[in-house]
Amino acid sequence: MTTDIQHKPAPPLEQGSTSTDPTPHIERGSVVTVQRRRTRTPGAGLLKGLGVVFHHWHKSFEKLDDYEKTAGTFTTEYPEERLPLPEAYRNMPILLYDDATGHELCTSCFQCQRICPPQVIHMTQAKDPQTGKAIPAVAEFIIEYDACMSCGFCAEVCPFDAIKMDHHFELSTADHTTLTVHKEGLLRPVSYYQAIAPTFWAEAQESAYKKLQGNIKRRPALVGIAPQVVEKIRAAQDTAHDTDEGTATTLATPQAAPLDAGVETTDPAADKATRLAAIRARNKTKRVEGEQPAAEGVSTPAAQAPEASMDSGGDLPSDKQARLAAIRARNRAQQAEQGEE
């Protein structure tokens, strides 16, 4: 189909004119050829579209390592790959306890419970089992994770650095009751928080441990120790107690042996302790013998009566005999001075 169309140029604008009429002026006479039906290959459009799809599909496997790239995998393949979380990240509150002693840093001061906006923190203060008086330890601590807003106010207001914000966020569960977490589920060792927030813990460590040592002195027995490590701490204390008793028995055995026994010991420490005891007893005996001549001849029957009763006690260690002899000599001297007056 052919159509004759003539394009007439717009008349020139007069000088000073401001007309901006965009209407084209067309006159008959120009020829415009329009091809209505082009020759097309069957399925060419489908193949062209699939080519675009495969092109993008292939590029999607390329790892984006340059900001200039505009296509490829630019997301982290979670959960196989995880981005590092910043130290200030906060999800849910947790409680801390000392790795070495097992003592909880929390003293149940109720500061976090008072400041909590949704009021999801609940605690009970521990009491001395003997006196019934309140002590700086927490008996029960409950946080409702399902209503917690992760504001971090509790961690900011805590004066003992006992409550911190955890980085664990995978808390989805089909059991709603598990989101009410008790003290045993909240407690974490200090080393756990130190691993996820080393800078924050370094700033608070000195003050936290200084306050903890003061609180431990006011806690009787195993009160205030994390339930996870109570049995471990009790076993360690029993072992230390048994070791102390065994050491005391070993040290006491050489002292109970007579000094003039002709049996040689194979323990250098016990042998040395025996020799020192013998030397001390010998020196005290010499001092007593030097004081006795001054008090001879002035003794009275009243002074001799206690002496006889003391000597009748049987064989005593030389050290004790020396002390008793010194006391008797001193008493005789005092009585002699009183008689002269």
GROMACS .gro file of C-alpha atoms in nm, residues 10-333:
model
  324
   10ALA     CA    1   0.668   2.517   0.925
   11PRO     CA    2   0.692   2.883   0.829
   12PRO     CA    3   0.985   3.062   0.992
   13LEU     CA    4   0.915   3.254   1.306
   14GLU     CA    5   0.915   3.622   1.283
   15GLN     CA    6   1.181   3.800   1.477
   16GLY     CA    7   1.061   3.862   1.828
   17SER     CA    8   0.785   3.600   1.802
   18THR     CA    9   0.743   3.355   2.095
   19SER     CA   10   0.517   3.100   1.925
   20THR     CA   11   0.599   2.734   2.009
   21ASP     CA   12   0.324   2.557   1.812
   22PRO     CA   13   0.441   2.193   1.772
   23THR     CA   14   0.170   2.101   1.516
   24PRO     CA   15   0.334   1.948   1.204
   25HIS     CA   16   0.223   2.076   0.866
   26ILE     CA   17   0.166   1.789   0.624
   27GLU     CA   18   0.086   1.822   0.256
   28ARG     CA   19  -0.009   1.554   0.008
   29GLY     CA   20   0.253   1.424  -0.231
   30SER     CA   21   0.506   1.237  -0.001
   31VAL     CA   22   0.532   0.857  -0.039
   32VAL     CA   23   0.549   0.630   0.272
   33THR     CA   24   0.598   0.256   0.220
   34VAL     CA   25   0.454   0.032   0.499
   35GLN     CA   26   0.532  -0.343   0.504
   36ARG     CA   27   0.233  -0.509   0.660
   37ARG     CA   28   0.346  -0.874   0.658
   38ARG     CA   29   0.714  -0.955   0.721
   39THR     CA   30   0.847  -1.304   0.662
   40ARG     CA   31   0.888  -1.473   1.006
   41THR     CA   32   1.042  -1.808   1.108
   42PRO     CA   33   0.807  -2.027   1.312
   43GLY     CA   34   0.923  -2.053   1.679
   44ALA     CA   35   1.185  -1.780   1.646
   45GLY     CA   36   1.024  -1.566   1.916
   46LEU     CA   37   1.006  -1.861   2.157
   47LEU     CA   38   1.371  -1.944   2.105
   48LYS     CA   39   1.470  -1.582   2.151
   49GLY     CA   40   1.285  -1.563   2.482
   50LEU     CA   41   1.436  -1.889   2.604
   51GLY     CA   42   1.779  -1.755   2.515
   52VAL     CA   43   1.726  -1.462   2.748
   53VAL     CA   44   1.612  -1.697   3.024
   54PHE     CA   45   1.913  -1.928   2.989
   55HIS     CA   46   2.148  -1.631   2.980
   56HIS     CA   47   2.027  -1.503   3.317
   57TRP     CA   48   2.011  -1.857   3.460
   58HIS     CA   49   2.376  -1.917   3.372
   59LYS     CA   50   2.491  -1.587   3.523
   60SER     CA   51   2.306  -1.660   3.846
   61PHE     CA   52   2.572  -1.919   3.938
   62GLU     CA   53   2.851  -1.664   3.934
   63LYS     CA   54   2.964  -1.540   4.275
   64LEU     CA   55   2.953  -1.163   4.311
   65ASP     CA   56   3.294  -1.049   4.435
   66ASP     CA   57   3.305  -0.710   4.268
   67TYR     CA   58   3.067  -0.416   4.305
   68GLU     CA   59   3.092  -0.348   3.931
   69LYS     CA   60   2.914  -0.675   3.851
   70THR     CA   61   2.543  -0.637   3.800
   71ALA     CA   62   2.433  -1.000   3.805
   72GLY     CA   63   2.507  -1.313   4.002
   73THR     CA   64   2.463  -1.454   4.354
   74PHE     CA   65   2.475  -1.157   4.589
   75THR     CA   66   2.307  -1.317   4.896
   76THR     CA   67   2.460  -1.538   5.169
   77GLU     CA   68   2.358  -1.900   5.135
   78TYR     CA   69   2.210  -1.934   5.485
   79PRO     CA   70   2.233  -2.153   5.691
   80GLU     CA   71   2.544  -2.301   5.531
   81GLU     CA   72   2.698  -1.953   5.524
   82ARG     CA   73   2.649  -1.699   5.803
   83LEU     CA   74   2.743  -1.335   5.824
   84PRO     CA   75   2.934  -1.229   6.138
   85LEU     CA   76   2.715  -1.041   6.382
   86PRO     CA   77   2.836  -0.716   6.541
   87GLU     CA   78   2.916  -0.717   6.912
   88ALA     CA   79   2.635  -0.473   6.982
   89TYR     CA   80   2.375  -0.704   6.827
   90ARG     CA   81   2.103  -0.786   7.077
   91ASN     CA   82   1.842  -1.057   7.062
   92MET     CA   83   1.739  -1.205   7.398
   93PRO     CA   84   1.877  -1.154   7.751
   94ILE     CA   85   2.097  -1.414   7.920
   95LEU     CA   86   2.258  -1.445   8.266
   96LEU     CA   87   2.630  -1.498   8.332
   97TYR     CA   88   2.821  -1.709   8.585
   98ASP     CA   89   3.193  -1.738   8.661
   99ASP     CA   90   3.368  -2.029   8.490
  100ALA     CA   91   3.608  -2.097   8.777
  101THR     CA   92   3.382  -2.077   9.085
  102GLY     CA   93   3.042  -2.131   8.924
  103HIS     CA   94   2.898  -1.833   9.113
  104GLU     CA   95   2.629  -1.633   8.937
  105LEU     CA   96   2.694  -1.263   8.884
  106CYS     CA   97   2.327  -1.181   8.951
  107THR     CA   98   2.242  -1.060   9.304
  108SER     CA   99   1.864  -1.020   9.252
  109CYS     CA  100   1.873  -0.641   9.289
  110PHE     CA  101   1.548  -0.620   9.083
  111GLN     CA  102   1.679  -0.332   8.868
  112CYS     CA  103   1.613  -0.516   8.540
  113GLN     CA  104   1.268  -0.625   8.654
  114ARG     CA  105   1.169  -0.266   8.732
  115ILE     CA  106   1.296  -0.111   8.406
  116CYS     CA  107   1.163  -0.379   8.167
  117PRO     CA  108   0.899  -0.207   7.945
  118PRO     CA  109   0.684  -0.518   7.873
  119GLN     CA  110   0.743  -0.655   8.227
  120VAL     CA  111   0.862  -0.999   8.114
  121ILE     CA  112   1.134  -1.043   8.382
  122HIS     CA  113   1.046  -1.213   8.711
  123MET     CA  114   1.285  -1.309   8.993
  124THR     CA  115   1.298  -1.432   9.352
  125GLN     CA  116   1.578  -1.345   9.593
  126ALA     CA  117   1.764  -1.627   9.767
  127LYS     CA  118   1.769  -1.661  10.147
  128ASP     CA  119   2.013  -1.807  10.396
  129PRO     CA  120   1.890  -2.160  10.476
  130GLN     CA  121   1.989  -2.120  10.843
  131THR     CA  122   1.887  -1.764  10.931
  132GLY     CA  123   1.624  -1.702  10.662
  133LYS     CA  124   1.775  -1.362  10.581
  134ALA     CA  125   1.802  -1.236  10.222
  135ILE     CA  126   2.144  -1.274  10.060
  136PRO     CA  127   2.289  -1.133   9.733
  137ALA     CA  128   2.188  -1.425   9.513
  138VAL     CA  129   1.890  -1.515   9.295
  139ALA     CA  130   1.676  -1.821   9.372
  140GLU     CA  131   1.464  -1.810   9.055
  141PHE     CA  132   1.483  -1.600   8.739
  142ILE     CA  133   1.227  -1.617   8.457
  143ILE     CA  134   1.212  -1.429   8.125
  144GLU     CA  135   0.923  -1.455   7.881
  145TYR     CA  136   1.102  -1.464   7.546
  146ASP     CA  137   0.773  -1.458   7.353
  147ALA     CA  138   0.695  -1.107   7.482
  148CYS     CA  139   1.049  -0.968   7.509
  149MET     CA  140   1.111  -0.672   7.277
  150SER     CA  141   1.494  -0.700   7.285
  151CYS     CA  142   1.533  -0.337   7.389
  152GLY     CA  143   1.844  -0.409   7.600
  153PHE     CA  144   1.737  -0.188   7.892
  154CYS     CA  145   1.799  -0.471   8.138
  155ALA     CA  146   2.162  -0.507   8.026
  156GLU     CA  147   2.221  -0.132   8.043
  157VAL     CA  148   2.081  -0.085   8.394
  158CYS     CA  149   2.241  -0.393   8.557
  159PRO     CA  150   2.504  -0.270   8.809
  160PHE     CA  151   2.676  -0.612   8.829
  161ASP     CA  152   2.706  -0.688   8.454
  162ALA     CA  153   2.513  -1.007   8.521
  163ILE     CA  154   2.261  -0.983   8.235
  164LYS     CA  155   2.369  -0.944   7.873
  165MET     CA  156   2.209  -0.963   7.527
  166ASP     CA  157   2.266  -1.290   7.342
  167HIS     CA  158   2.340  -1.326   6.968
  168HIS     CA  159   2.140  -1.646   6.923
  169PHE     CA  160   1.828  -1.569   6.718
  170GLU     CA  161   1.710  -1.911   6.594
  171LEU     CA  162   1.433  -1.948   6.852
  172SER     CA  163   1.141  -2.062   6.636
  173THR     CA  164   0.954  -2.351   6.794
  174ALA     CA  165   0.619  -2.528   6.776
  175ASP     CA  166   0.594  -2.544   7.157
  176HIS     CA  167   0.494  -2.206   7.298
  177THR     CA  168   0.575  -2.303   7.658
  178THR     CA  169   0.946  -2.334   7.582
  179LEU     CA  170   0.964  -1.958   7.528
  180THR     CA  171   0.922  -1.908   7.904
  181VAL     CA  172   1.284  -1.961   8.006
  182HIS     CA  173   1.392  -2.029   8.366
  183LYS     CA  174   1.725  -1.956   8.534
  184GLU     CA  175   1.900  -2.275   8.429
  185GLY     CA  176   1.816  -2.207   8.064
  186LEU     CA  177   1.930  -1.845   8.089
  187LEU     CA  178   2.269  -1.904   8.250
  188ARG     CA  179   2.582  -1.896   8.031
  189PRO     CA  180   2.949  -1.900   8.139
  190VAL     CA  181   3.144  -1.576   8.116
  191SER     CA  182   3.364  -1.733   7.849
  192TYR     CA  183   3.057  -1.765   7.621
  193TYR     CA  184   2.982  -1.392   7.629
  194GLN     CA  185   3.352  -1.310   7.605
  195ALA     CA  186   3.365  -1.501   7.277
  196ILE     CA  187   3.076  -1.313   7.114
  197ALA     CA  188   3.151  -0.966   7.257
  198PRO     CA  189   3.519  -0.951   7.361
  199THR     CA  190   3.543  -0.571   7.358
  200PHE     CA  191   3.233  -0.516   7.569
  201TRP     CA  192   3.338  -0.775   7.827
  202ALA     CA  193   3.693  -0.637   7.850
  203GLU     CA  194   3.545  -0.303   7.954
  204ALA     CA  195   3.325  -0.457   8.226
  205GLN     CA  196   3.542  -0.747   8.345
  206GLU     CA  197   3.736  -0.576   8.625
  207SER     CA  198   3.432  -0.416   8.786
  208ALA     CA  199   3.219  -0.730   8.749
  209TYR     CA  200   3.470  -0.961   8.917
  210LYS     CA  201   3.543  -0.714   9.195
  211LYS     CA  202   3.174  -0.697   9.287
  212LEU     CA  203   3.138  -1.073   9.252
  213GLN     CA  204   3.413  -1.138   9.509
  214GLY     CA  205   3.231  -0.920   9.758
  215ASN     CA  206   2.904  -1.105   9.700
  216ILE     CA  207   3.062  -1.450   9.731
  217LYS     CA  208   3.169  -1.369  10.090
  218ARG     CA  209   2.800  -1.317  10.182
  219ARG     CA  210   2.677  -1.641  10.022
  220PRO     CA  211   2.670  -1.952  10.243
  221ALA     CA  212   2.765  -2.298  10.117
  222LEU     CA  213   2.655  -2.360   9.756
  223VAL     CA  214   2.396  -2.081   9.739
  224GLY     CA  215   2.436  -1.864   9.431
  225ILE     CA  216   2.613  -2.128   9.220
  226ALA     CA  217   2.477  -2.209   8.874
  227PRO     CA  218   2.271  -2.531   8.875
  228GLN     CA  219   2.470  -2.664   8.578
  229VAL     CA  220   2.793  -2.678   8.781
  230VAL     CA  221   2.670  -2.742   9.138
  231GLU     CA  222   2.764  -3.110   9.131
  232LYS     CA  223   3.101  -3.031   8.975
  233ILE     CA  224   3.181  -2.768   9.241
  234ARG     CA  225   3.065  -2.999   9.523
  235ALA     CA  226   3.285  -3.282   9.396
  236ALA     CA  227   3.583  -3.046   9.371
  237GLN     CA  228   3.527  -2.927   9.729
  238ASP     CA  229   3.502  -3.285   9.860
  239THR     CA  230   3.823  -3.380   9.682
  240ALA     CA  231   4.005  -3.077   9.825
  241HIS     CA  232   3.874  -3.160  10.174
  242ASP     CA  233   3.994  -3.520  10.151
  243THR     CA  234   4.334  -3.403  10.028
  244ASP     CA  235   4.368  -3.161  10.320
  245GLU     CA  236   4.281  -3.432  10.571
  246GLY     CA  237   4.534  -3.670  10.417
  247THR     CA  238   4.804  -3.403  10.427
  248ALA     CA  239   4.729  -3.322  10.792
  249THR     CA  240   4.749  -3.690  10.887
  250THR     CA  241   5.080  -3.730  10.707
  251LEU     CA  242   5.231  -3.426  10.878
  252ALA     CA  243   5.105  -3.531  11.222
  253THR     CA  244   5.248  -3.884  11.208
  254PRO     CA  245   5.623  -3.792  11.240
  255GLN     CA  246   5.551  -3.559  11.537
  256ALA     CA  247   5.376  -3.838  11.727
  257ALA     CA  248   5.678  -4.066  11.694
  258PRO     CA  249   5.932  -4.063  11.984
  259LEU     CA  250   6.235  -3.848  11.927
  260ASP     CA  251   6.482  -4.115  12.033
  261ALA     CA  252   6.345  -4.377  11.795
  262GLY     CA  253   6.624  -4.533  11.600
  263VAL     CA  254   6.415  -4.574  11.284
  264GLU     CA  255   6.524  -4.369  10.987
  265THR     CA  256   6.254  -4.217  10.771
  266THR     CA  257   6.266  -4.202  10.397
  267ASP     CA  258   6.064  -3.877  10.377
  268PRO     CA  259   6.304  -3.579  10.385
  269ALA     CA  260   6.029  -3.337  10.491
  270ALA     CA  261   5.917  -3.557  10.782
  271ASP     CA  262   6.279  -3.618  10.887
  272LYS     CA  263   6.348  -3.245  10.890
  273ALA     CA  264   6.035  -3.173  11.095
  274THR     CA  265   6.141  -3.436  11.351
  275ARG     CA  266   6.490  -3.291  11.385
  276LEU     CA  267   6.356  -2.939  11.430
  277ALA     CA  268   6.116  -3.055  11.703
  278ALA     CA  269   6.401  -3.228  11.885
  279ILE     CA  270   6.621  -2.919  11.867
  280ARG     CA  271   6.345  -2.693  12.004
  281ALA     CA  272   6.275  -2.933  12.292
  282ARG     CA  273   6.646  -2.955  12.376
  283ASN     CA  274   6.686  -2.577  12.381
  284LYS     CA  275   6.386  -2.526  12.606
  285THR     CA  276   6.511  -2.793  12.843
  286LYS     CA  277   6.844  -2.613  12.873
  287ARG     CA  278   6.672  -2.284  12.951
  288VAL     CA  279   6.461  -2.450  13.219
  289GLU     CA  280   6.766  -2.614  13.380
  290GLY     CA  281   6.932  -2.273  13.401
  291GLU     CA  282   6.633  -2.127  13.584
  292GLN     CA  283   6.589  -2.417  13.831
  293PRO     CA  284   6.902  -2.355  14.051
  294ALA     CA  285   6.779  -2.009  14.144
  295ALA     CA  286   6.453  -2.151  14.267
  296GLU     CA  287   6.592  -2.457  14.458
  297GLY     CA  288   6.559  -2.463  14.837
  298VAL     CA  289   6.265  -2.224  14.841
  299SER     CA  290   6.004  -2.463  14.723
  300THR     CA  291   5.713  -2.532  14.956
  301PRO     CA  292   5.488  -2.833  14.991
  302ALA     CA  293   5.210  -2.633  14.831
  303ALA     CA  294   5.427  -2.572  14.529
  304GLN     CA  295   5.540  -2.934  14.513
  305ALA     CA  296   5.187  -3.073  14.516
  306PRO     CA  297   5.088  -2.944  14.170
  307GLU     CA  298   5.427  -3.059  14.038
  308ALA     CA  299   5.365  -3.410  14.155
  309SER     CA  300   5.022  -3.414  14.000
  310MET     CA  301   5.163  -3.291  13.668
  311ASP     CA  302   5.444  -3.547  13.664
  312SER     CA  303   5.201  -3.829  13.727
  313GLY     CA  304   5.047  -3.790  13.384
  314GLY     CA  305   5.280  -4.046  13.228
  315ASP     CA  306   5.520  -4.000  12.940
  316LEU     CA  307   5.472  -3.670  12.754
  317PRO     CA  308   5.649  -3.532  12.448
  318SER     CA  309   5.972  -3.351  12.528
  319ASP     CA  310   5.836  -3.023  12.393
  320LYS     CA  311   5.540  -3.029  12.628
  321GLN     CA  312   5.752  -3.140  12.924
  322ALA     CA  313   5.984  -2.847  12.866
  323ARG     CA  314   5.695  -2.600  12.869
  324LEU     CA  315   5.549  -2.750  13.187
  325ALA     CA  316   5.887  -2.740  13.359
  326ALA     CA  317   5.928  -2.373  13.265
  327ILE     CA  318   5.586  -2.293  13.408
  328ARG     CA  319   5.663  -2.474  13.734
  329ALA     CA  320   5.995  -2.297  13.769
  330ARG     CA  321   5.831  -1.962  13.712
  331ASN     CA  322   5.567  -2.036  13.973
  332ARG     CA  323   5.829  -2.140  14.230
  333ALA     CA  324   6.025  -1.823  14.172
   0.00000   0.00000   0.00000
